[in-house]
PDB file of C-alpha atoms in Angstrom:
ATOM      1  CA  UNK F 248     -54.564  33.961  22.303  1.00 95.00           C
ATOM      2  CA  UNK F 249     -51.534  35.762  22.308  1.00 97.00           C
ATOM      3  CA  UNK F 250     -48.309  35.923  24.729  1.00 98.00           C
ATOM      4  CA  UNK F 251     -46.497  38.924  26.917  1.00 98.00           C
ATOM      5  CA  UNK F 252     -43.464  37.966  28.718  1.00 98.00           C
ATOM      6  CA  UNK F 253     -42.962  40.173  31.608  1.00 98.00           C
ATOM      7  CA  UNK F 254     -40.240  40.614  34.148  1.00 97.00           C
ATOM      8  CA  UNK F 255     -40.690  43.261  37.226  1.00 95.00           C
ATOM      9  CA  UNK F 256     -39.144  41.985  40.556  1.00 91.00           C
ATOM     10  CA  UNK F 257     -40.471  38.068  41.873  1.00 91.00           C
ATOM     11  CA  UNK F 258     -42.648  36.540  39.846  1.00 94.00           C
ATOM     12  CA  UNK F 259     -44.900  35.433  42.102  1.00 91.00           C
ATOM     13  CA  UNK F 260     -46.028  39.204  41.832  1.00 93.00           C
ATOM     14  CA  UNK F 261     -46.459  39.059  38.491  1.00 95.00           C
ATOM     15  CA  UNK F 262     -47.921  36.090  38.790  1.00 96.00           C
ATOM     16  CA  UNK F 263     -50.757  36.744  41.188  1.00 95.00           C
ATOM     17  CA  UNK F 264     -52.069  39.501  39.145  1.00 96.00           C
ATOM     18  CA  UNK F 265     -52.034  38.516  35.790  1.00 97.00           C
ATOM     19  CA  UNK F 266     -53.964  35.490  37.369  1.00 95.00           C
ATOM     20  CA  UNK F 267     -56.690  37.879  38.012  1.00 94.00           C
ATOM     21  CA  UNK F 268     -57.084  40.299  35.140  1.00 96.00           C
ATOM     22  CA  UNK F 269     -59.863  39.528  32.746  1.00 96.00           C
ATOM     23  CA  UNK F 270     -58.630  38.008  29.236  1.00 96.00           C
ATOM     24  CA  UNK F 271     -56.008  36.417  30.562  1.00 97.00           C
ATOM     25  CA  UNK F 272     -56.197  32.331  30.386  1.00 96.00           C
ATOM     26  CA  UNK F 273     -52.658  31.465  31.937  1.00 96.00           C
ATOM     27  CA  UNK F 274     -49.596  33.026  33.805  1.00 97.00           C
ATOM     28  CA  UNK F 275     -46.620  31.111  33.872  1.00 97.00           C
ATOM     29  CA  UNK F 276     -43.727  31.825  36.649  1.00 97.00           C
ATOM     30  CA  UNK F 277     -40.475  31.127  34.455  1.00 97.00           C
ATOM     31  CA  UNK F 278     -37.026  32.178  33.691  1.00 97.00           C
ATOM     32  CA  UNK F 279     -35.657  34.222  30.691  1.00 97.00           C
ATOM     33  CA  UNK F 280     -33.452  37.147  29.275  1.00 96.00           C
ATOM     34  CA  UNK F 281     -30.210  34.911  29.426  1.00 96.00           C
ATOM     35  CA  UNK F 282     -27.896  32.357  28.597  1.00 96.00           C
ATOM     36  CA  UNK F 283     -27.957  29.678  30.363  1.00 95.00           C
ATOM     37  CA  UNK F 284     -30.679  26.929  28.757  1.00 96.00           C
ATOM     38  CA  UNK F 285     -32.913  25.475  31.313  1.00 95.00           C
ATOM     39  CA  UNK F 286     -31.783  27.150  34.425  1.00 97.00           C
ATOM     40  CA  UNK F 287     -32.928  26.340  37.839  1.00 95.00           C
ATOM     41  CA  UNK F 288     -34.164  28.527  40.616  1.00 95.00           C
ATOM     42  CA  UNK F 289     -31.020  28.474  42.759  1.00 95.00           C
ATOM     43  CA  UNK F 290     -28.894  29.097  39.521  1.00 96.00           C
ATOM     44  CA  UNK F 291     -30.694  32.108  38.413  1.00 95.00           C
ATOM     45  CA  UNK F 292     -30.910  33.613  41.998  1.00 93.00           C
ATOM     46  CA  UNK F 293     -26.741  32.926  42.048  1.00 93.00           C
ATOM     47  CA  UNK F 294     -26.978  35.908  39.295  1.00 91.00           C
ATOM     48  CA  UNK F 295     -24.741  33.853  37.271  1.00 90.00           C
ATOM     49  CA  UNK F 296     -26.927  32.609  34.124  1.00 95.00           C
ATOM     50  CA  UNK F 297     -28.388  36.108  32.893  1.00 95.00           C
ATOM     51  CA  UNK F 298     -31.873  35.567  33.219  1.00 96.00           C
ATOM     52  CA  UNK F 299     -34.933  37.509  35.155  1.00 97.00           C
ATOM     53  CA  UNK F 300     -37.587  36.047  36.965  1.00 96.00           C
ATOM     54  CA  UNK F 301     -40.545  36.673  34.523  1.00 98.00           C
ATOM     55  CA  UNK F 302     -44.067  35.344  34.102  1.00 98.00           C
ATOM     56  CA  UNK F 303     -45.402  34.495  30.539  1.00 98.00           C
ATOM     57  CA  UNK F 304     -48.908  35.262  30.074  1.00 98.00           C
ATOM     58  CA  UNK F 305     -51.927  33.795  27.663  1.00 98.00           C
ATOM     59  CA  UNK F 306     -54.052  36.461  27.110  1.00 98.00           C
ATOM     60  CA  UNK F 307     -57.341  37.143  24.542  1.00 97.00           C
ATOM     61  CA  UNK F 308     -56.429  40.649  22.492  1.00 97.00           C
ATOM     62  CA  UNK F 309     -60.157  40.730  22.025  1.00 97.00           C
ATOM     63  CA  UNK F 310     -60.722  41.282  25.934  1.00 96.00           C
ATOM     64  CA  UNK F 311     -57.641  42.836  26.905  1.00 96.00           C
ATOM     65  CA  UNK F 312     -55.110  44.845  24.982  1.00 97.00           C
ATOM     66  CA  UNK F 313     -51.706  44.545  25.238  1.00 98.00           C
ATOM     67  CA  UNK F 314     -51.011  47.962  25.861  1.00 97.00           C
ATOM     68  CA  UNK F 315     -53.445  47.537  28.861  1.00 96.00           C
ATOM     69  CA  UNK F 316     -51.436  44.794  30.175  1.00 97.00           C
ATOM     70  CA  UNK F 317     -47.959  46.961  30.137  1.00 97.00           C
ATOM     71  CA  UNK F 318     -50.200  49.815  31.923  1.00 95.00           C
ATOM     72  CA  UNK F 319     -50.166  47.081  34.462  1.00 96.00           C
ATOM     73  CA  UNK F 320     -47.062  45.792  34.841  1.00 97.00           C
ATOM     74  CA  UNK F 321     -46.099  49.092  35.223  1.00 96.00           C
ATOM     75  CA  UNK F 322     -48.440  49.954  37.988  1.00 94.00           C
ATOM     76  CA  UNK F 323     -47.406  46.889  40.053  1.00 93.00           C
ATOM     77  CA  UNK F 324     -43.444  47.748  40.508  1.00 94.00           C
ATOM     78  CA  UNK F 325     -40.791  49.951  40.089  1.00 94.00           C
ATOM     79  CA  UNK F 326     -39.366  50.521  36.552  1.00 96.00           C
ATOM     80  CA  UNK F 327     -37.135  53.013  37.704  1.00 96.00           C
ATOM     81  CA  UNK F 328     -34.761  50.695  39.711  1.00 93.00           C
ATOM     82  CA  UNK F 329     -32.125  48.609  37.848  1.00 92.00           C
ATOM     83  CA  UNK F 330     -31.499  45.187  39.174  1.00 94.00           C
ATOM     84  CA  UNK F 331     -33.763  45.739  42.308  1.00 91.00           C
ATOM     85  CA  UNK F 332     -37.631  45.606  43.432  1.00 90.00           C
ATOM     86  CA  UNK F 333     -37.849  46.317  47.123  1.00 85.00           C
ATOM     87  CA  UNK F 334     -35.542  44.335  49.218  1.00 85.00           C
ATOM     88  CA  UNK F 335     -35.477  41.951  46.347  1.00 88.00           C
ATOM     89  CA  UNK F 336     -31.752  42.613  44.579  1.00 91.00           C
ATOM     90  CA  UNK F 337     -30.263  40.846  41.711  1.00 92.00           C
ATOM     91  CA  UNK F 338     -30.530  41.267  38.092  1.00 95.00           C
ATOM     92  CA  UNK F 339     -32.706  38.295  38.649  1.00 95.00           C
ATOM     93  CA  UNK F 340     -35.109  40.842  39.460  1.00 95.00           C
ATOM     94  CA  UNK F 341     -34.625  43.728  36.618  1.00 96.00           C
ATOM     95  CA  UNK F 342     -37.338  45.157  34.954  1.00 97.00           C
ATOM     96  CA  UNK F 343     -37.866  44.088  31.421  1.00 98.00           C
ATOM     97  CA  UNK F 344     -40.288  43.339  28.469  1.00 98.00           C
ATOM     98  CA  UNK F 345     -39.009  40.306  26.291  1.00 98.00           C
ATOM     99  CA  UNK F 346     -41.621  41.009  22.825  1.00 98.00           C
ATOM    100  CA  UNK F 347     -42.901  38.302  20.986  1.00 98.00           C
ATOM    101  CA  UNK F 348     -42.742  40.541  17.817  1.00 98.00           C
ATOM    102  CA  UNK F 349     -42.375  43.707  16.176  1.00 97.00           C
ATOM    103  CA  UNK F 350     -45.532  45.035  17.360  1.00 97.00           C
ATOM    104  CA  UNK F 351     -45.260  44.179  20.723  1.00 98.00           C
ATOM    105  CA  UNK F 352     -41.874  46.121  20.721  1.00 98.00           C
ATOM    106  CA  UNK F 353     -43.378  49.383  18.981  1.00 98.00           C
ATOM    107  CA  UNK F 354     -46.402  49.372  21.307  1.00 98.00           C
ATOM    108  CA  UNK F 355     -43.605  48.652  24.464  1.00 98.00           C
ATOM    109  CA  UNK F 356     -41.373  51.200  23.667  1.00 98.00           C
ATOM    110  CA  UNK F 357     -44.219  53.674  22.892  1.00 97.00           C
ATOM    111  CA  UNK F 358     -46.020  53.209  26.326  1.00 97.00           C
ATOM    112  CA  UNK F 359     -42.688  53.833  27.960  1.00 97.00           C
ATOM    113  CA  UNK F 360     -42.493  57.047  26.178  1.00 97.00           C
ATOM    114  CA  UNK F 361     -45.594  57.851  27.358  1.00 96.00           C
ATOM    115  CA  UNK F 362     -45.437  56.974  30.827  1.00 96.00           C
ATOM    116  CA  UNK F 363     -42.108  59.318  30.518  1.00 95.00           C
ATOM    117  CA  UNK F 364     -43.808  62.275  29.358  1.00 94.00           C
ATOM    118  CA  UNK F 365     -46.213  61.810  32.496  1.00 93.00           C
ATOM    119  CA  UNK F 366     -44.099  62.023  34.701  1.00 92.00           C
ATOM    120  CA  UNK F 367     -45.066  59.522  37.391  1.00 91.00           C
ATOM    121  CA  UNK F 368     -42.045  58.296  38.658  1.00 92.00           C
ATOM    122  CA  UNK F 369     -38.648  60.778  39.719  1.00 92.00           C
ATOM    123  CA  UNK F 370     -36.141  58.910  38.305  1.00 95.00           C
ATOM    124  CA  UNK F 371     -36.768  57.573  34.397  1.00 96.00           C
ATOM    125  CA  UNK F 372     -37.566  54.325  33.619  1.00 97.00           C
ATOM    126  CA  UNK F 373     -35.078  51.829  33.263  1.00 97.00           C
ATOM    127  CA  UNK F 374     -37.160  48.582  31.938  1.00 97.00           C
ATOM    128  CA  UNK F 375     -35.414  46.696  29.783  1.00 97.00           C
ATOM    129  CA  UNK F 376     -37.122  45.580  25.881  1.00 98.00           C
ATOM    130  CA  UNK F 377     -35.756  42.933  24.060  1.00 98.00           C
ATOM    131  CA  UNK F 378     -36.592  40.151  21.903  1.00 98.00           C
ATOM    132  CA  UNK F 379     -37.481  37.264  23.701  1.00 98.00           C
ATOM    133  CA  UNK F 380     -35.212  34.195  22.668  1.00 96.00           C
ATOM    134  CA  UNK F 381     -36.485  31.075  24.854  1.00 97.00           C
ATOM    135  CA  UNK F 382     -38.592  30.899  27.538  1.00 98.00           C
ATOM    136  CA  UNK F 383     -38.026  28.366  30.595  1.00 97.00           C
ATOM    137  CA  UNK F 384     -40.773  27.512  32.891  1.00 97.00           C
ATOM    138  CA  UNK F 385     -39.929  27.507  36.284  1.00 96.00           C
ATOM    139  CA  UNK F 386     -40.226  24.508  38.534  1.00 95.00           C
ATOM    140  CA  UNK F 387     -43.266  23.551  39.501  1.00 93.00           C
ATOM    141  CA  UNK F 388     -43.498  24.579  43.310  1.00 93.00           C
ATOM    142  CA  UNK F 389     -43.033  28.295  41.982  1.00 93.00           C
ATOM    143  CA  UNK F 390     -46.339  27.809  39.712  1.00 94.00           C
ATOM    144  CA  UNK F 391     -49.562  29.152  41.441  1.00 94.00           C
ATOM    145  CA  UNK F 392     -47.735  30.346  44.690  1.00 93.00           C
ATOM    146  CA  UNK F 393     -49.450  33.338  46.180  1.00 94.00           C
ATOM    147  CA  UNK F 394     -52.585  31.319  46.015  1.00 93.00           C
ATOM    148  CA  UNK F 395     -50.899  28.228  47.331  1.00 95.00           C
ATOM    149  CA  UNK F 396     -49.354  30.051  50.155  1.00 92.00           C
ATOM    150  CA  UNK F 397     -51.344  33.138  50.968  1.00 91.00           C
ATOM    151  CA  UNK F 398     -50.203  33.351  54.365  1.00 93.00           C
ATOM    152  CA  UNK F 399     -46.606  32.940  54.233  1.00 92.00           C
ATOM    153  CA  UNK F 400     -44.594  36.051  55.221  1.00 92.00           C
ATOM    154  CA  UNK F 401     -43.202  37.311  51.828  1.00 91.00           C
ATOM    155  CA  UNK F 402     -46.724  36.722  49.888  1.00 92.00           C
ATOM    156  CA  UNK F 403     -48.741  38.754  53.037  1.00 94.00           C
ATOM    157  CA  UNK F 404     -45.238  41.427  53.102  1.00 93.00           C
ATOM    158  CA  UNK F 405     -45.134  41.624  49.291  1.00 91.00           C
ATOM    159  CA  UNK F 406     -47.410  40.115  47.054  1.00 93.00           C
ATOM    160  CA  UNK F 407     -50.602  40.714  48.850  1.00 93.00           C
ATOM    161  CA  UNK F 408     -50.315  44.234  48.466  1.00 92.00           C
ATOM    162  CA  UNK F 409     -49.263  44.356  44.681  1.00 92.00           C
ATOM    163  CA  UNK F 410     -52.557  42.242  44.522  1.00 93.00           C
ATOM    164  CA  UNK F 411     -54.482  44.684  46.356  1.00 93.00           C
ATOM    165  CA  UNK F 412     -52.661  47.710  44.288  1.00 92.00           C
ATOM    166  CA  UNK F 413     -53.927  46.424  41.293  1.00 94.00           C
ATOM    167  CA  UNK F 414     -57.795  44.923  42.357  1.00 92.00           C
ATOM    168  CA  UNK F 415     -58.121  48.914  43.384  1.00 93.00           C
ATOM    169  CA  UNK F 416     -56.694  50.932  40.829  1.00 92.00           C
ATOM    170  CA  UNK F 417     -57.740  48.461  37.503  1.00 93.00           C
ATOM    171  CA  UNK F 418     -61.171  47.650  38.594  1.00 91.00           C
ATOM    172  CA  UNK F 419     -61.840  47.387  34.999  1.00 92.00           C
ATOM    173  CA  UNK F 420     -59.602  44.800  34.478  1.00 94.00           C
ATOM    174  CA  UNK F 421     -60.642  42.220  37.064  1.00 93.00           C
ATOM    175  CA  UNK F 422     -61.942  38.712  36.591  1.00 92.00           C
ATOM    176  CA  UNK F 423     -65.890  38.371  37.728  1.00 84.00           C
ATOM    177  CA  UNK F 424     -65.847  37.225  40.909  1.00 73.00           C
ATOM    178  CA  UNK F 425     -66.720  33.537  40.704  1.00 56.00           C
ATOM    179  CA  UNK F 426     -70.610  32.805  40.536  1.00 46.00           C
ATOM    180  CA  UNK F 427     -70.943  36.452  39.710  1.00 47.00           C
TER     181      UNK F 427
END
């Protein structure tokens, strides 16, 4: 198994669909990209500790590629907006790509040089890719949330339809339906 630390707006987002795509084992809601060690959820949505919401993922490089998983994250929010996903604001929510290595920075910064050259988005792509320092799990009420609380307001305004945005356009990538 390997790791991809991913930040892209809430990480309940993130969350939700890495939950979902095949080869991946484990998505973790957390808290990194700053300076602050062990930072809470209040502190980090005060903007005063550095860090973005991210989700840490497991994944099996045998099922799923890494590159596949950026192709992703990119699909499922806006790279293109610094600081900001939606109505969500803060650099709390800032797109970036904390590598676990080398390679995963060469492959990062490549597919952002392709997804450039294609054109897909008006303004260019702001994500952020650094070397990931520490990782901090968040607490534990943040773990599993869109399927804890499907029908609260922000997961059926904003996560269900990241969700849905990525079960239609990655088909491929989905988990087998259980008992399938």
């Amino acid at each position: 198994m390997e790791k991809a630390t991913l930040g892209g707006g809430c990480f309940w987002c993130l969350e939700a669909v890495f939950l979902g795509m095949k080869g991946v084992s484990a998505a973790t809601s957390g808290y990194a990209g700053g300076y602050v060690a062990n930072p809470s959820y209040e502190e980090v949505c005060g903007k005063r500790t550095g860090h973005a919401e991210v989700v840490q993922i497991a994944y099996d490089p045998a099922v799923i590629s890494f590159r596949d998983v950026l192709r992703v994250f990119f699909a499922i929010h806006d790279p293109t907006t610094k600081d900001r996903q939606g109505a969500d604001i803060g650099p709390q929510y800032r797109s970036i790509i904390l590598t676990h290595d080398t390679t995963q920075e060469a492959a990062a910064r490549e597919v952002i040089t392709e997804l450039t050259a294609a054109q897909l988005w008006r303004n260019p792509i702001v994500t952020e890719v650094v070397p990931l320092t520490e990782f901090w799990p968040a607490e534990p009420e943040h773990h599993n949330y869109f399927a804890r609380n499907p029908w609260s307001g922000y997961c059926q305004a904003v996560v269900a339809p990241k969700v849905a945005k990525f079960r239609k356009n990655f088909s491929d990538f989905l988990k087998p339906a259980h008992g399938a």
